Amino acid sequence: MLDNCGRNINYLRISVTDRCNLRCIYCMPNKGIKFMPESNLLKLDEIHRIVKLTSELGISKIRITGGEPLVREGIVDLIKDIKSLPNINEVCITTNGILLAQHLTSLIKAGLDRVNISLDTLKEDVYSNITRGGDLKSVINSLNFAVDNGLKVKINTVIMEGFNSNEIMDFVAITENNPIDVRFIELMPIGEGKNFKSISTQQLKDIISKNSSLTTCDSITNHEGPASYFKTEKGIGKIGFISAMSHSFCENCNRIRLTSEGFLKQCLHWNSGTDLRSLIRNDITDAELKEVIKRDIFNKPIRHKFNDNDNNSDNRLMYQIGG
Ligand code: SAM
Ligand code: SF4
């Protein structure tokens, strides 16, 4: 359906848990994390109910995220149930990839269309450092397994000065040797992200252009979503830049978000939206719930304000929202 600015909102991102098997330095604090009680997490049938209603309002693409979505029990069945809804065309997952290989066959059988794997370094010691103990080999194994099984794969990479900024061309090389898109995501000043220095899209493009020629692919992509895509001369996969900070992509935004405790978020930045869990647990009817969701989609804010200080920004952290 169209929102009040005429944007076609057809994409719902669902965080299915705030738990994670890693502790990436820019996402989660090392200690003192207060995970929400299990009873506050939306149950899988509650998620399914919300997806069904949003799909009747024009949502056709679903992304499952977290925390780490693959630590949530029953995730494969949820994906299968969502994919079998008549208006849902595409179900994707964003994962750190640690547990992906062991679930991949069932996920493909359940109808998973695409996978985005978050991977910020190709060096084992740096990976362990950034993720506070993660094992790079499991992720590479998952990545290869996904490609070998014909799944469409994107790598999401956050480049931070002093950590992985010397690996930019190694990620570019992945797109030259594999049918994999690599997307460089600008670090957002949310929670722990405030403690690190991001490399901007322009800086990345300058570094890559010194070594390879970059050609835009935007004329051949449908330009939905926040990334702008390029290729090098030898590129099989594409190089995407997600520049939330330096270039707002709000005018093309097509998404809403559901947090793991059931808050329907209209925008990544703003705290506006509705606590759907309370409504569901107080016996709201499908027709009433659909009206609430419709109102929230229609009233989606025009743009984020990450670059301003204001009182309406969300205090939720990235692992609670799902990215
Ligand atoms: N655990 C899964 C994963 O890592 O792919 C899914 C959830 S994670 C919150 C989703 C994405 O958010 C990851 O690609 C991660 O790099 C990104 N992310 C986390 N904190 C961020 C920040 N402050 N700025 C930009 N991206 C961030
Ligand atoms: Fe976990 Fe993903 Fe956050 Fe890393 S980025 S701590 S894998 S939720």
CSV table of C-alpha atoms and ligand atoms in Angstrom, one decimal:
chain,number,residue,atom,x,y,z
A,1,MET,CA,0.0,0.0,0.0
A,2,LEU,CA,1.1,3.6,-0.4
A,3,ASP,CA,2.0,5.7,2.6
A,4,ASN,CA,1.3,9.4,3.0
A,5,CYS,CA,4.3,10.3,0.8
A,6,GLY,CA,3.3,8.0,-2.0
A,7,ARG,CA,6.0,5.4,-1.3
A,8,ASN,CA,4.9,1.8,-2.0
A,9,ILE,CA,5.5,-0.1,1.3
A,10,ASN,CA,5.9,-3.7,0.4
A,11,TYR,CA,8.7,-5.0,2.6
A,12,LEU,CA,8.5,-6.1,6.3
A,13,ARG,CA,11.7,-6.8,8.3
A,14,ILE,CA,11.1,-9.0,11.3
A,15,SER,CA,13.4,-9.4,14.2
A,16,VAL,CA,12.6,-12.8,15.7
A,17,THR,CA,14.9,-12.6,18.7
A,18,ASP,CA,17.2,-10.2,20.6
A,19,ARG,CA,19.6,-13.1,21.5
A,20,CYS,CA,22.8,-13.7,19.6
A,21,ASN,CA,25.6,-16.2,19.5
A,22,LEU,CA,28.1,-13.4,18.8
A,23,ARG,CA,28.9,-10.1,20.5
A,24,CYS,CA,30.0,-7.8,17.6
A,25,ILE,CA,31.8,-4.8,19.2
A,26,TYR,CA,29.7,-2.2,17.3
A,27,CYS,CA,26.4,-3.9,18.0
A,28,MET,CA,26.3,-5.5,21.4
A,29,PRO,CA,28.0,-4.5,24.7
A,30,ASN,CA,30.4,-7.0,26.2
A,31,LYS,CA,28.6,-7.2,29.5
A,32,GLY,CA,25.4,-6.2,31.1
A,33,ILE,CA,23.1,-7.0,28.2
A,34,LYS,CA,19.5,-7.2,29.4
A,35,PHE,CA,17.7,-9.6,27.0
A,36,MET,CA,14.0,-9.4,27.2
A,37,PRO,CA,12.2,-12.2,29.0
A,38,GLU,CA,11.1,-15.1,26.7
A,39,SER,CA,7.5,-14.3,27.4
A,40,ASN,CA,7.9,-10.8,25.9
A,41,LEU,CA,9.1,-12.3,22.6
A,42,LEU,CA,6.4,-12.6,20.0
A,43,LYS,CA,5.4,-16.2,19.6
A,44,LEU,CA,5.8,-17.7,16.2
A,45,ASP,CA,2.0,-17.9,15.6
A,46,GLU,CA,1.7,-14.2,16.6
A,47,ILE,CA,4.4,-13.3,14.0
A,48,HIS,CA,2.6,-15.4,11.4
A,49,ARG,CA,-0.7,-13.6,12.2
A,50,ILE,CA,0.9,-10.2,11.7
A,51,VAL,CA,2.6,-11.3,8.5
A,52,LYS,CA,-0.6,-12.6,7.1
A,53,LEU,CA,-2.4,-9.3,7.8
A,54,THR,CA,0.4,-7.2,6.4
A,55,SER,CA,0.5,-9.4,3.3
A,56,GLU,CA,-3.2,-8.5,2.8
A,57,LEU,CA,-2.1,-4.8,2.9
A,58,GLY,CA,0.5,-5.2,0.2
A,59,ILE,CA,3.6,-6.6,2.0
A,60,SER,CA,5.1,-9.1,-0.4
A,61,LYS,CA,8.8,-9.4,0.8
A,62,ILE,CA,9.8,-10.5,4.3
A,63,ARG,CA,13.3,-10.5,5.8
A,64,ILE,CA,13.9,-12.5,9.0
A,65,THR,CA,16.6,-11.0,11.2
A,66,GLY,CA,17.5,-10.6,14.9
A,67,GLY,CA,19.7,-10.7,17.1
A,68,GLU,CA,20.7,-13.9,15.4
A,69,PRO,CA,17.6,-15.4,13.7
A,70,LEU,CA,19.0,-18.9,13.6
A,71,VAL,CA,19.2,-19.2,17.4
A,72,ARG,CA,15.4,-18.9,17.5
A,73,GLU,CA,13.8,-22.3,17.8
A,74,GLY,CA,11.2,-23.1,15.2
A,75,ILE,CA,12.6,-20.6,12.7
A,76,VAL,CA,12.5,-23.1,9.7
A,77,ASP,CA,8.8,-23.8,10.3
A,78,LEU,CA,8.1,-20.1,10.6
A,79,ILE,CA,9.8,-19.4,7.2
A,80,LYS,CA,7.8,-22.3,5.7
A,81,ASP,CA,4.5,-21.0,7.0
A,82,ILE,CA,5.3,-17.4,5.8
A,83,LYS,CA,6.4,-18.5,2.4
A,84,SER,CA,3.2,-20.4,1.9
A,85,LEU,CA,1.1,-17.3,2.3
A,86,PRO,CA,-0.4,-16.4,-1.1
A,87,ASN,CA,0.8,-12.8,-1.3
A,88,ILE,CA,4.3,-13.4,-0.1
A,89,ASN,CA,6.8,-13.5,-3.0
A,90,GLU,CA,10.1,-13.5,-1.2
A,91,VAL,CA,11.4,-14.6,2.1
A,92,CYS,CA,15.0,-13.7,3.0
A,93,ILE,CA,17.2,-14.0,6.1
A,94,THR,CA,20.0,-11.9,7.5
A,95,THR,CA,22.4,-13.9,9.6
A,96,ASN,CA,25.9,-13.9,10.9
A,97,GLY,CA,26.3,-17.3,9.2
A,98,ILE,CA,27.7,-19.2,12.1
A,99,LEU,CA,24.7,-21.7,12.2
A,100,LEU,CA,23.7,-21.4,8.6
A,101,ALA,CA,25.4,-24.5,7.1
A,102,GLN,CA,23.6,-26.8,9.6
A,103,HIS,CA,20.2,-25.3,8.8
A,104,LEU,CA,20.6,-24.6,5.1
A,105,THR,CA,19.0,-27.7,3.5
A,106,SER,CA,15.9,-27.3,5.6
A,107,LEU,CA,15.8,-23.6,5.0
A,108,ILE,CA,15.9,-24.1,1.2
A,109,LYS,CA,13.2,-26.7,1.5
A,110,ALA,CA,11.1,-24.3,3.5
A,111,GLY,CA,11.3,-21.8,0.6
A,112,LEU,CA,14.0,-19.4,1.7
A,113,ASP,CA,14.9,-17.2,-1.4
A,114,ARG,CA,17.9,-15.3,-0.4
A,115,VAL,CA,20.5,-15.0,2.4
A,116,ASN,CA,22.5,-12.0,3.6
A,117,ILE,CA,25.5,-12.9,5.6
A,118,SER,CA,27.2,-10.3,7.8
A,119,LEU,CA,30.9,-10.6,7.5
A,120,ASP,CA,33.3,-7.8,8.3
A,121,THR,CA,36.7,-9.4,7.8
A,122,LEU,CA,38.4,-12.4,6.1
A,123,LYS,CA,41.0,-12.7,8.8
A,124,GLU,CA,40.4,-15.2,11.5
A,125,ASP,CA,42.1,-13.2,14.3
A,126,VAL,CA,40.3,-10.0,13.3
A,127,TYR,CA,37.0,-11.9,13.0
A,128,SER,CA,37.4,-13.2,16.5
A,129,ASN,CA,38.3,-9.7,17.7
A,130,ILE,CA,35.3,-8.0,16.1
A,131,THR,CA,32.8,-10.6,17.0
A,132,ARG,CA,34.3,-11.3,20.5
A,133,GLY,CA,35.1,-15.0,19.9
A,134,GLY,CA,33.4,-16.0,16.6
A,135,ASP,CA,34.9,-18.6,14.4
A,136,LEU,CA,35.4,-17.4,10.8
A,137,LYS,CA,35.7,-20.9,9.4
A,138,SER,CA,32.0,-21.7,10.2
A,139,VAL,CA,30.9,-18.6,8.3
A,140,ILE,CA,33.0,-19.3,5.2
A,141,ASN,CA,31.8,-22.8,5.2
A,142,SER,CA,28.1,-21.6,5.3
A,143,LEU,CA,28.9,-19.0,2.6
A,144,ASN,CA,30.3,-21.7,0.3
A,145,PHE,CA,27.5,-24.1,1.1
A,146,ALA,CA,24.8,-21.5,0.3
A,147,VAL,CA,26.5,-20.6,-3.1
A,148,ASP,CA,26.9,-24.2,-4.0
A,149,ASN,CA,23.2,-24.8,-3.3
A,150,GLY,CA,22.2,-22.1,-5.7
A,151,LEU,CA,21.0,-19.6,-3.0
A,152,LYS,CA,21.3,-15.9,-3.8
A,153,VAL,CA,23.9,-14.6,-1.4
A,154,LYS,CA,24.9,-11.1,-0.4
A,155,ILE,CA,27.6,-10.2,2.1
A,156,ASN,CA,27.0,-7.2,4.4
A,157,THR,CA,30.2,-5.6,5.5
A,158,VAL,CA,30.7,-2.7,8.0
A,159,ILE,CA,34.2,-1.1,7.5
A,160,MET,CA,35.7,0.5,10.6
A,161,GLU,CA,38.9,2.5,10.7
A,162,GLY,CA,41.7,0.5,12.5
A,163,PHE,CA,39.9,-2.8,12.3
A,164,ASN,CA,39.2,-3.9,8.7
A,165,SER,CA,39.8,-0.8,6.7
A,166,ASN,CA,42.8,-2.6,5.0
A,167,GLU,CA,40.6,-5.4,3.7
A,168,ILE,CA,38.3,-3.3,1.3
A,169,MET,CA,39.9,-4.7,-1.8
A,170,ASP,CA,39.7,-8.3,-0.5
A,171,PHE,CA,36.0,-7.9,-0.3
A,172,VAL,CA,35.9,-6.4,-3.8
A,173,ALA,CA,37.9,-9.5,-5.0
A,174,ILE,CA,35.0,-11.7,-3.7
A,175,THR,CA,32.7,-10.1,-6.2
A,176,GLU,CA,35.3,-10.7,-9.0
A,177,ASN,CA,35.6,-14.4,-8.2
A,178,ASN,CA,32.1,-15.4,-7.1
A,179,PRO,CA,28.5,-14.8,-7.9
A,180,ILE,CA,28.2,-12.9,-4.6
A,181,ASP,CA,27.2,-9.2,-4.0
A,182,VAL,CA,29.2,-7.4,-1.3
A,183,ARG,CA,27.4,-4.5,0.3
A,184,PHE,CA,29.4,-2.0,2.3
A,185,ILE,CA,27.2,-0.5,5.1
A,186,GLU,CA,28.0,2.7,6.8
A,187,LEU,CA,28.2,2.3,10.5
A,188,MET,CA,25.3,4.0,12.2
A,189,PRO,CA,25.6,5.9,15.5
A,190,ILE,CA,23.3,3.5,17.4
A,191,GLY,CA,24.4,2.1,20.7
A,192,GLU,CA,27.9,0.6,20.6
A,193,GLY,CA,28.2,1.9,17.0
A,194,LYS,CA,28.9,5.3,18.5
A,195,ASN,CA,32.3,4.1,19.7
A,196,PHE,CA,33.8,3.4,16.3
A,197,LYS,CA,34.8,5.4,13.3
A,198,SER,CA,33.1,4.4,10.1
A,199,ILE,CA,34.5,4.7,6.6
A,200,SER,CA,32.1,6.7,4.4
A,201,THR,CA,30.8,5.5,1.1
A,202,GLN,CA,32.8,8.3,-0.7
A,203,GLN,CA,36.0,7.2,1.1
A,204,LEU,CA,35.3,3.6,0.1
A,205,LYS,CA,34.6,4.5,-3.5
A,206,ASP,CA,37.8,6.6,-3.7
A,207,ILE,CA,39.9,3.6,-2.4
A,208,ILE,CA,38.3,1.1,-4.7
A,209,SER,CA,38.5,3.5,-7.7
A,210,LYS,CA,42.3,3.8,-7.2
A,211,ASN,CA,42.6,0.0,-7.9
A,212,SER,CA,39.7,-0.8,-10.2
A,213,SER,CA,37.2,1.1,-12.4
A,214,LEU,CA,33.7,1.1,-10.9
A,215,THR,CA,30.7,1.2,-13.2
A,216,THR,CA,27.3,1.9,-11.9
A,217,CYS,CA,24.7,-0.8,-12.1
A,218,ASP,CA,21.7,1.3,-11.0
A,219,SER,CA,20.2,1.4,-14.4
A,220,ILE,CA,19.9,-2.4,-14.5
A,221,THR,CA,18.7,-2.8,-10.9
A,222,ASN,CA,15.2,-2.0,-9.8
A,223,HIS,CA,16.6,0.5,-7.4
A,224,GLU,CA,14.3,-0.8,-4.6
A,225,GLY,CA,16.0,-0.7,-1.2
A,226,PRO,CA,18.8,1.4,0.2
A,227,ALA,CA,21.9,0.2,-1.7
A,228,SER,CA,23.4,1.7,-4.9
A,229,TYR,CA,25.2,-0.9,-6.9
A,230,PHE,CA,28.4,-0.9,-8.9
A,231,LYS,CA,30.7,-3.4,-10.6
A,232,THR,CA,34.4,-3.6,-11.4
A,233,GLU,CA,35.5,-4.6,-14.8
A,234,LYS,CA,36.1,-8.2,-13.7
A,235,GLY,CA,33.0,-8.2,-11.5
A,236,ILE,CA,30.7,-11.2,-11.4
A,237,GLY,CA,28.9,-10.0,-8.3
A,238,LYS,CA,28.0,-6.4,-7.6
A,239,ILE,CA,29.4,-4.0,-5.0
A,240,GLY,CA,26.7,-2.2,-3.1
A,241,PHE,CA,26.9,0.9,-0.9
A,242,ILE,CA,24.4,1.5,1.9
A,243,SER,CA,25.0,5.1,2.9
A,244,ALA,CA,22.4,5.7,5.6
A,245,MET,CA,24.5,8.5,7.1
A,246,SER,CA,26.0,10.3,4.1
A,247,HIS,CA,23.1,9.9,1.7
A,248,SER,CA,19.7,9.4,3.1
A,249,PHE,CA,17.6,6.9,1.0
A,250,CYS,CA,14.4,7.8,2.7
A,251,GLU,CA,12.6,8.9,-0.4
A,252,ASN,CA,12.9,5.3,-1.8
A,253,CYS,CA,12.2,3.6,1.6
A,254,ASN,CA,9.7,0.7,1.1
A,255,ARG,CA,9.9,-1.0,4.5
A,256,ILE,CA,8.5,-1.3,8.0
A,257,ARG,CA,9.9,-3.3,10.9
A,258,LEU,CA,8.6,-5.6,13.6
A,259,THR,CA,10.8,-5.9,16.6
A,260,SER,CA,11.1,-9.2,18.5
A,261,GLU,CA,8.8,-8.0,21.3
A,262,GLY,CA,6.1,-7.1,18.7
A,263,PHE,CA,6.6,-3.3,18.2
A,264,LEU,CA,5.6,-2.3,14.7
A,265,LYS,CA,8.3,0.3,13.8
A,266,GLN,CA,7.6,2.8,11.1
A,267,CYS,CA,11.2,3.8,10.6
A,268,LEU,CA,14.6,2.5,11.7
A,269,HIS,CA,15.4,5.9,13.4
A,270,TRP,CA,12.1,7.0,15.0
A,271,ASN,CA,10.4,5.5,18.1
A,272,SER,CA,7.0,5.8,16.5
A,273,GLY,CA,4.8,2.8,15.9
A,274,THR,CA,2.5,0.4,17.8
A,275,ASP,CA,2.9,-2.3,20.4
A,276,LEU,CA,1.1,-5.1,18.5
A,277,ARG,CA,1.9,-7.7,21.1
A,278,SER,CA,-0.2,-6.0,23.8
A,279,LEU,CA,-3.1,-5.6,21.3
A,280,ILE,CA,-2.8,-9.3,20.3
A,281,ARG,CA,-2.7,-10.5,23.9
A,282,ASN,CA,-5.7,-8.4,24.7
A,283,ASP,CA,-7.8,-10.2,22.1
A,284,ILE,CA,-7.9,-7.6,19.3
A,285,THR,CA,-9.7,-9.0,16.2
A,286,ASP,CA,-8.0,-9.4,12.9
A,287,ALA,CA,-10.0,-6.6,11.3
A,288,GLU,CA,-9.1,-4.2,14.1
A,289,LEU,CA,-5.4,-5.2,14.0
A,290,LYS,CA,-5.3,-4.7,10.3
A,291,GLU,CA,-6.6,-1.2,10.7
A,292,VAL,CA,-3.9,-0.4,13.2
A,293,ILE,CA,-1.2,-1.7,10.9
A,294,LYS,CA,-2.7,0.1,8.0
A,295,ARG,CA,-2.6,3.4,9.9
A,296,ASP,CA,1.0,2.9,10.9
A,297,ILE,CA,2.1,2.2,7.4
A,298,PHE,CA,0.2,5.2,6.1
A,299,ASN,CA,1.8,7.5,8.7
A,300,LYS,CA,5.4,6.3,8.1
A,301,PRO,CA,7.7,9.3,8.8
A,302,ILE,CA,9.1,11.1,5.7
A,303,ARG,CA,12.8,10.7,6.7
A,304,HIS,CA,15.2,9.6,9.4
A,305,LYS,CA,17.1,12.2,11.5
A,306,PHE,CA,20.2,10.3,12.5
A,307,ASN,CA,22.2,13.4,11.8
A,308,ASP,CA,20.1,15.6,14.1
A,309,ASN,CA,19.7,15.5,17.9
A,310,ASP,CA,16.0,15.1,18.7
A,311,ASN,CA,13.8,13.6,21.3
A,312,ASN,CA,11.9,11.1,19.2
A,313,SER,CA,14.8,8.8,18.2
A,314,ASP,CA,14.5,5.2,19.3
A,315,ASN,CA,16.5,3.9,22.2
A,316,ARG,CA,16.4,0.4,20.9
A,317,LEU,CA,19.8,-1.1,19.9
A,318,MET,CA,20.6,-2.7,16.5
A,319,TYR,CA,20.3,-6.3,17.8
A,320,GLN,CA,16.9,-5.4,19.2
A,321,ILE,CA,15.6,-3.9,16.0
A,322,GLY,CA,17.3,-6.3,13.5
A,323,GLY,CA,19.3,-3.8,11.4
B,1,SAM,N1,22.8,-11.2,13.6
B,1,SAM,C1,22.5,-11.0,12.3
B,1,SAM,C2,23.6,-10.5,11.5
B,1,SAM,O1,24.6,-10.1,12.1
B,1,SAM,O2,23.5,-10.6,10.3
B,1,SAM,C3,21.2,-10.2,12.1
B,1,SAM,C4,21.1,-9.0,12.9
B,1,SAM,S1,22.3,-7.7,12.8
B,1,SAM,C5,21.8,-6.5,13.9
B,1,SAM,C6,22.0,-7.1,11.2
B,1,SAM,C7,23.0,-6.2,10.5
B,1,SAM,O3,23.1,-5.0,11.3
B,1,SAM,C8,24.4,-6.8,10.5
B,1,SAM,O4,24.8,-6.8,9.1
B,1,SAM,C9,25.3,-5.8,11.3
B,1,SAM,O5,26.6,-5.6,10.7
B,1,SAM,C10,24.5,-4.5,11.2
B,1,SAM,N2,24.7,-3.6,12.2
B,1,SAM,C11,24.7,-3.8,13.6
B,1,SAM,N3,25.0,-2.6,14.2
B,1,SAM,C12,25.1,-1.7,13.3
B,1,SAM,C13,25.4,-0.3,13.3
B,1,SAM,N4,25.6,0.4,14.4
B,1,SAM,N5,25.5,0.4,12.1
B,1,SAM,C14,25.3,-0.3,10.9
B,1,SAM,N6,25.1,-1.6,10.8
B,1,SAM,C15,25.0,-2.3,12.0
B,2,SF4,FE1,24.9,-10.5,16.7
B,2,SF4,FE2,24.4,-9.6,14.3
B,2,SF4,FE3,24.8,-7.9,16.3
B,2,SF4,FE4,26.8,-9.3,15.5
B,2,SF4,S1,25.7,-7.8,14.3
B,2,SF4,S2,26.2,-9.0,17.6
B,2,SF4,S3,25.9,-11.2,14.9
B,2,SF4,S4,23.1,-9.3,16.1
